[in-house]
CSV table of C-alpha atoms (C1' of nucleotides) in Angstrom, one decimal:
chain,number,residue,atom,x,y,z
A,1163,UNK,CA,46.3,-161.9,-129.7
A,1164,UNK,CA,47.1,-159.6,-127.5
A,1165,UNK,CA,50.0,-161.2,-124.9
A,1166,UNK,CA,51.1,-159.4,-121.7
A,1167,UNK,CA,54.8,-158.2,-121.7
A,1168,UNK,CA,56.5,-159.7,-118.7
A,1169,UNK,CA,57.1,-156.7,-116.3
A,1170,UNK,CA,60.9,-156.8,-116.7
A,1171,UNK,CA,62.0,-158.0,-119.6
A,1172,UNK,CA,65.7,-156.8,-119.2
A,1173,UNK,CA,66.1,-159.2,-116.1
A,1174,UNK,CA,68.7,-161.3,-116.0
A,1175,UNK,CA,67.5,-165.1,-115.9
A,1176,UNK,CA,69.4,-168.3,-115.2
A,1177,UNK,CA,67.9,-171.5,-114.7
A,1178,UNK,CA,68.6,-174.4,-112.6
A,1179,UNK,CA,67.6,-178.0,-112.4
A,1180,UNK,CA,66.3,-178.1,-108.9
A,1181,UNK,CA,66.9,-181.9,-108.4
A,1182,UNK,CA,63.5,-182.6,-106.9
A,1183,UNK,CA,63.3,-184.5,-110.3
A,1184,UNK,CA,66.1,-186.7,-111.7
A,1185,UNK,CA,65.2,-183.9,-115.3
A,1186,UNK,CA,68.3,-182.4,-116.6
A,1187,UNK,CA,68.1,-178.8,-117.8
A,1188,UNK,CA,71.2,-176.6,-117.5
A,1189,UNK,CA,70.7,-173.5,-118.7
A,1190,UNK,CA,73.0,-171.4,-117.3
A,1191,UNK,CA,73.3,-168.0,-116.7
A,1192,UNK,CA,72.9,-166.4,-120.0
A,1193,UNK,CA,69.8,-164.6,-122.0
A,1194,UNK,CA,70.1,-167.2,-124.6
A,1195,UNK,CA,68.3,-170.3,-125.0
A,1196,UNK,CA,69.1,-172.3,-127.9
A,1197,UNK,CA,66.9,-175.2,-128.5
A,1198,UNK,CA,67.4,-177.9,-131.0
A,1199,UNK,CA,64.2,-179.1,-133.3
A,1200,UNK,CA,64.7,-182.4,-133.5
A,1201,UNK,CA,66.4,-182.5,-136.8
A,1202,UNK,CA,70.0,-182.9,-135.7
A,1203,UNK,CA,72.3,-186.1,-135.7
A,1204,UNK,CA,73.4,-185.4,-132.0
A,1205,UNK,CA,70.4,-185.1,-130.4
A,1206,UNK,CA,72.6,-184.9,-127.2
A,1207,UNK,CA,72.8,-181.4,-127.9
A,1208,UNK,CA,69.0,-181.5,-127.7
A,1209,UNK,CA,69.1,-178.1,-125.4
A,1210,UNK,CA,72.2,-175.6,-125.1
A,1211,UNK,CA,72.7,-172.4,-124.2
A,1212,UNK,CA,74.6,-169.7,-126.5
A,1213,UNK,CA,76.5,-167.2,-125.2
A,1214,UNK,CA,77.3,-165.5,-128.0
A,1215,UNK,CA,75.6,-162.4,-129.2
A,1216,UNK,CA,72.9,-163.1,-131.4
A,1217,UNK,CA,72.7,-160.8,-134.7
A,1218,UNK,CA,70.0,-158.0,-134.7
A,1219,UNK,CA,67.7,-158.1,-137.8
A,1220,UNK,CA,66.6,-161.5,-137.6
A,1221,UNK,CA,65.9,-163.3,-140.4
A,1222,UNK,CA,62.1,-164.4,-138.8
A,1223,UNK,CA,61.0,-161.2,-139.0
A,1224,UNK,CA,60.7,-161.6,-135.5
A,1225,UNK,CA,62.2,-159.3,-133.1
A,1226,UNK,CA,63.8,-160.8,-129.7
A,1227,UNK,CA,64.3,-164.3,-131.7
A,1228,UNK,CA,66.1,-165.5,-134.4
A,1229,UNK,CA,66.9,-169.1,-136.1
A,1230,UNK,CA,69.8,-170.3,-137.2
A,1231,UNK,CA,70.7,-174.4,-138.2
A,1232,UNK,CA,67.6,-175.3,-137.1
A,1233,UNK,CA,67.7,-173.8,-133.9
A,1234,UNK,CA,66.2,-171.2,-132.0
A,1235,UNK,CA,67.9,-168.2,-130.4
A,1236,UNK,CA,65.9,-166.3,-127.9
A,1237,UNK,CA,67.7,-163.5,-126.9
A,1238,UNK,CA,64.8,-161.1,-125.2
A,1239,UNK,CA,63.8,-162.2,-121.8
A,1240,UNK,CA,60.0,-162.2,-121.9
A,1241,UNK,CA,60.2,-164.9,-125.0
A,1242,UNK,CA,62.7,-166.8,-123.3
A,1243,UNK,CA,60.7,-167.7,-120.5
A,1244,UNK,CA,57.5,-168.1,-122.7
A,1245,UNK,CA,59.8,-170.5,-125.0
A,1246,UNK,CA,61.1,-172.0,-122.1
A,1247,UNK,CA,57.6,-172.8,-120.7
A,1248,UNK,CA,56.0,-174.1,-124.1
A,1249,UNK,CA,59.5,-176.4,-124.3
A,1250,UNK,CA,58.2,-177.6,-121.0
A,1251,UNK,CA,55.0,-178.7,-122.5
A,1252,UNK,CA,56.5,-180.3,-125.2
A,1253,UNK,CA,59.0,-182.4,-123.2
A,1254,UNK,CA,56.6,-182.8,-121.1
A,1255,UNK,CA,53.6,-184.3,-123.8
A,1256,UNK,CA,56.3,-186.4,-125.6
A,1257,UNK,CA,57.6,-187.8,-122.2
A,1258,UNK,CA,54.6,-188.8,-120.6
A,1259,UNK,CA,55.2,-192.0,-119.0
A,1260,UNK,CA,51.8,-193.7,-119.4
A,1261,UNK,CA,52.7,-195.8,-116.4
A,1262,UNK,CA,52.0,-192.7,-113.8
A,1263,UNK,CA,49.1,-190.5,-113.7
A,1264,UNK,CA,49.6,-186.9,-114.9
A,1265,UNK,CA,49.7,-185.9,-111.0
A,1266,UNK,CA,52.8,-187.4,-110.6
A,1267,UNK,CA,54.6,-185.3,-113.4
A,1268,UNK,CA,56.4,-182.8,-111.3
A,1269,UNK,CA,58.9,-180.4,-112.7
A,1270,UNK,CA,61.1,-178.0,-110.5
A,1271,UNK,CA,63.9,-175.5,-110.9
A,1272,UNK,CA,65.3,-172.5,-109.7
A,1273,UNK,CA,65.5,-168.9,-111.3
A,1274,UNK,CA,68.0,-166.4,-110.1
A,1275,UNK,CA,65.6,-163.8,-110.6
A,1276,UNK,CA,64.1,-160.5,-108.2
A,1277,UNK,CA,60.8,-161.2,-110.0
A,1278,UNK,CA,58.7,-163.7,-108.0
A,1279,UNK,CA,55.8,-163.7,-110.5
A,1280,UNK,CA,56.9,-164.7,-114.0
A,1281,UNK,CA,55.3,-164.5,-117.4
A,1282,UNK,CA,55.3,-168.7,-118.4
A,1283,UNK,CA,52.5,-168.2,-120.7
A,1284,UNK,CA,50.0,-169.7,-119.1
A,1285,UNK,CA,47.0,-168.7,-116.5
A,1286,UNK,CA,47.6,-169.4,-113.0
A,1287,UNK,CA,45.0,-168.2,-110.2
A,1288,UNK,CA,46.3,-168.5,-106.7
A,1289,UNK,CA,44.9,-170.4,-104.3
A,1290,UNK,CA,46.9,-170.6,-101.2
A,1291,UNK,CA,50.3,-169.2,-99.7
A,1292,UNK,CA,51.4,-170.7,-97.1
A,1293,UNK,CA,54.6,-169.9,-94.4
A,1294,UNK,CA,56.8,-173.2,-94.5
A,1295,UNK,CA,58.8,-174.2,-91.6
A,1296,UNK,CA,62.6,-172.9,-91.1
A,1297,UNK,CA,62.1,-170.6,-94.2
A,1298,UNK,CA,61.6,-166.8,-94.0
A,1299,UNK,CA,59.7,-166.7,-97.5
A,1300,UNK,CA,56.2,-168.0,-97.7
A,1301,UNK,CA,54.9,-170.3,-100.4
A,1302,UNK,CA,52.2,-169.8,-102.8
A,1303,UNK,CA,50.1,-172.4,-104.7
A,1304,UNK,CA,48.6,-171.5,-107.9
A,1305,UNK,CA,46.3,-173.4,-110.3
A,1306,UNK,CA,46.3,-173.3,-113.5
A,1307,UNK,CA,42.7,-171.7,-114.9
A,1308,UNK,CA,41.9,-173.1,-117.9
A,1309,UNK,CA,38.9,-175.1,-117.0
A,1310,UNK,CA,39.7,-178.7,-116.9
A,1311,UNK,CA,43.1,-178.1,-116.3
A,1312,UNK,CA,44.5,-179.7,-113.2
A,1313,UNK,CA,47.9,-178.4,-113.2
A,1314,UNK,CA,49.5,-177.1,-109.8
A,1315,UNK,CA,52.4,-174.9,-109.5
A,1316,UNK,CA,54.2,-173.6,-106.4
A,1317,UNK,CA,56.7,-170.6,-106.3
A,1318,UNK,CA,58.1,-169.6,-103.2
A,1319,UNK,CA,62.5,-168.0,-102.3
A,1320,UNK,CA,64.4,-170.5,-101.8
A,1321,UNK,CA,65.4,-170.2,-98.1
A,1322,UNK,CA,69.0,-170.5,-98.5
A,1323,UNK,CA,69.7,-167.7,-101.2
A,1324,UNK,CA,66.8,-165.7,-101.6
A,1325,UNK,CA,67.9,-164.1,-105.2
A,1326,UNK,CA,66.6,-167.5,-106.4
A,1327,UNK,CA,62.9,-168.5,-107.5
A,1328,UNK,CA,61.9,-172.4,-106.8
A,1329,UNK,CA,59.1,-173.0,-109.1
A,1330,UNK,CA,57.4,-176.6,-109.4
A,1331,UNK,CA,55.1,-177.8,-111.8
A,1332,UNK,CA,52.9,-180.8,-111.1
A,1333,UNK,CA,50.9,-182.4,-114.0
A,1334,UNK,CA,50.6,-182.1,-117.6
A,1335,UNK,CA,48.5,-178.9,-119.2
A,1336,UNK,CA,45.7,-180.7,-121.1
A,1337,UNK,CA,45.8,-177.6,-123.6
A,1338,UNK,CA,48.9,-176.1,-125.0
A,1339,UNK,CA,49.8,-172.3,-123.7
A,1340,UNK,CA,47.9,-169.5,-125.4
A,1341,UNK,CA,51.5,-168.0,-126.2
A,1342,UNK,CA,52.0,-171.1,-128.0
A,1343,UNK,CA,48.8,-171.0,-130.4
A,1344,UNK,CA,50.5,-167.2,-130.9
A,1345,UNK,CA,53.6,-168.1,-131.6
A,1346,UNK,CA,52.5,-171.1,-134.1
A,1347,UNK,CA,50.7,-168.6,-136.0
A,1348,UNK,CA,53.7,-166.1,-135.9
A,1349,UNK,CA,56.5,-167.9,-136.5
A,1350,UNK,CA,56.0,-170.7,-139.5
A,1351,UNK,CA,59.4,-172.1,-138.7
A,1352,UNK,CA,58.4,-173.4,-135.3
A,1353,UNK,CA,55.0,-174.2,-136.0
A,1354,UNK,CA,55.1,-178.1,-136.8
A,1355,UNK,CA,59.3,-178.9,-136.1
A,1356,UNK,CA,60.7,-176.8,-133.8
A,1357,UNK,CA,60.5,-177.6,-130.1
A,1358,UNK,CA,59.5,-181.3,-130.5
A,1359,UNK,CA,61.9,-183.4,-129.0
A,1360,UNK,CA,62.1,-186.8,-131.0
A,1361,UNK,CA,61.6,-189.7,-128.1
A,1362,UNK,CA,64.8,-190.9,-128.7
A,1363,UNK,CA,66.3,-187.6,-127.2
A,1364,UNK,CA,64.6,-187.7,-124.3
A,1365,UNK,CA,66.4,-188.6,-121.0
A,1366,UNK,CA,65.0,-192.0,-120.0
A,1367,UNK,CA,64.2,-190.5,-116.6
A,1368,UNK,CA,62.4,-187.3,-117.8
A,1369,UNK,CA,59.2,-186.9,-116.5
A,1370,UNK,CA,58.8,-190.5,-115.6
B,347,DC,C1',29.3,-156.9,-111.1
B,348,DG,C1',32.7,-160.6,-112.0
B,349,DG,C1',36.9,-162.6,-111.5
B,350,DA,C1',41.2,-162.8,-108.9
B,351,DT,C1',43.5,-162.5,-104.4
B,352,DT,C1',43.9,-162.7,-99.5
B,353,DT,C1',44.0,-165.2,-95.4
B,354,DG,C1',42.5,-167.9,-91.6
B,355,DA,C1',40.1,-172.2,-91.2
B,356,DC,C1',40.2,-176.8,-92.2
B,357,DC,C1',42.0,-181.3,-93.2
B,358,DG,C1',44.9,-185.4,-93.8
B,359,DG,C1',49.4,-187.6,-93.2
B,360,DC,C1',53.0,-188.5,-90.3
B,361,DG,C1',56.0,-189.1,-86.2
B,362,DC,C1',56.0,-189.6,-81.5
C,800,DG,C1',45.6,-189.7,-79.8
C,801,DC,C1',47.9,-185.4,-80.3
C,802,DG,C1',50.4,-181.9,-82.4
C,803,DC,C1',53.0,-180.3,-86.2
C,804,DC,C1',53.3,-179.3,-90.9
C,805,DG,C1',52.1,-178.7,-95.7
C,806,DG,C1',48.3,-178.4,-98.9
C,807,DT,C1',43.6,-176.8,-100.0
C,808,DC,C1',39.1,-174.4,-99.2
C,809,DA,C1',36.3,-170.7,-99.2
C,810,DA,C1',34.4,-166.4,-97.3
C,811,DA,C1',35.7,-161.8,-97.4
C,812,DT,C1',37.9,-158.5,-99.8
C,813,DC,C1',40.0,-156.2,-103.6
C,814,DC,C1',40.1,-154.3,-108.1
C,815,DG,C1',39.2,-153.2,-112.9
DNA sequence: CGGATTTGACCGGCGC
DNA sequence: GCGCCGGTCAAATCCG
């Protein structure tokens, strides 16, 4: 499969839980995303961040990623945010609270990032942008293309510090990323473990 | 030519 | 009811 390289790779990512959702994320303001696969004890740790240099020559086989303890260190900014995006999906299918329709699924955040456009692994096709009151940066709507698929996503500067992204997801994908069917048949470590979340390590309010 | 994007029109909810 | 505002539609346009 042929994937598209995210236009700037070497930019410098940090992430943000926007608080339009009661989710917890902090991933702050490194390269490195360490995610846990569900196998650990302290499934508090369930998502970190590492600072810490990660050796070159991974052991996957796999350059810009590497494992370690069970764990995932992305250390190449185009997988992070592909990774990032298919742990989404993941949290999001294993937290689905059956009580509320997939419409009212929303997940938002903020990226200190110059890029407005971002690789998440998925097909979006705009539909709308729209100027929103007291805000000098317009708003864009996207849909997500895959027929059948009702997810919504909105990106627009956030009005008080434009080097930041708000991005917002609403709904569940009814299909898993096409980055994800790659990296499944890529890297056998992830394929049935690694970014599942076991229920238990789930915030109760995530994605509820 | 086909699919994606652009962009003004349209529409519905809400506050007055 | 009316106007504002945010979200969506869709015709025109763009682009590979």
């Amino acid at each position: 499969m042929d994937y598209p390289q995210n236009p700037k790779p070497s930019c410098n990512y940090s992430y943000t839980n926007e608080g339009l959702d009661p989710w917890t994320i902090e991933l702050q303001p490194s390269d490195y995303l360490m995610l846990d696969d569900g196998f650990g004890e302290d499934s508090s740790s369930q998502n970190m961040v590492s600072s810490e240099q990660v050796a070159s020559g991974s052991s996957t086989g796999y350059s810009g990623a590497t494992s370690r303890n069970n764990s995932m260190q992305i250390q190449d900014a185009n997988l992070f945010y592909n990774f990032f995006f298919v742990y989404l999906y993941r949290k999001c299918k294993n937290g689905v609270n059956k009580n509320k329709t997939e419409e009212e699924h929303r997940v938002a955040f903020r990226t200190k990032s110059d890029l407005e456009i971002m690789d998440d692994g998925y097909k979006w096709r705009k539909y709308g942008k729209k100027s929103v009151k007291n805000s000098p940066n317009p708003r864009n709507y996207y849909k997500c293309s895959s027929s059948g698929c009702n997810v919504k996503k909105r990106v627009e500067r956030d009005r008080e510090d434009s080097r930041y992204v708000l991005t917002s997801y609403d709904g569940v994908h009814n299909h898993e990323s096409p980055c994800m069917a790659y990296y499944n048949n890529q890297m056998p470590l992830m394929a049935s473990n690694a970014w599942t979340l076991q229920p238990s390590s789930l915030h109760s309010s995530s994605f509820s």
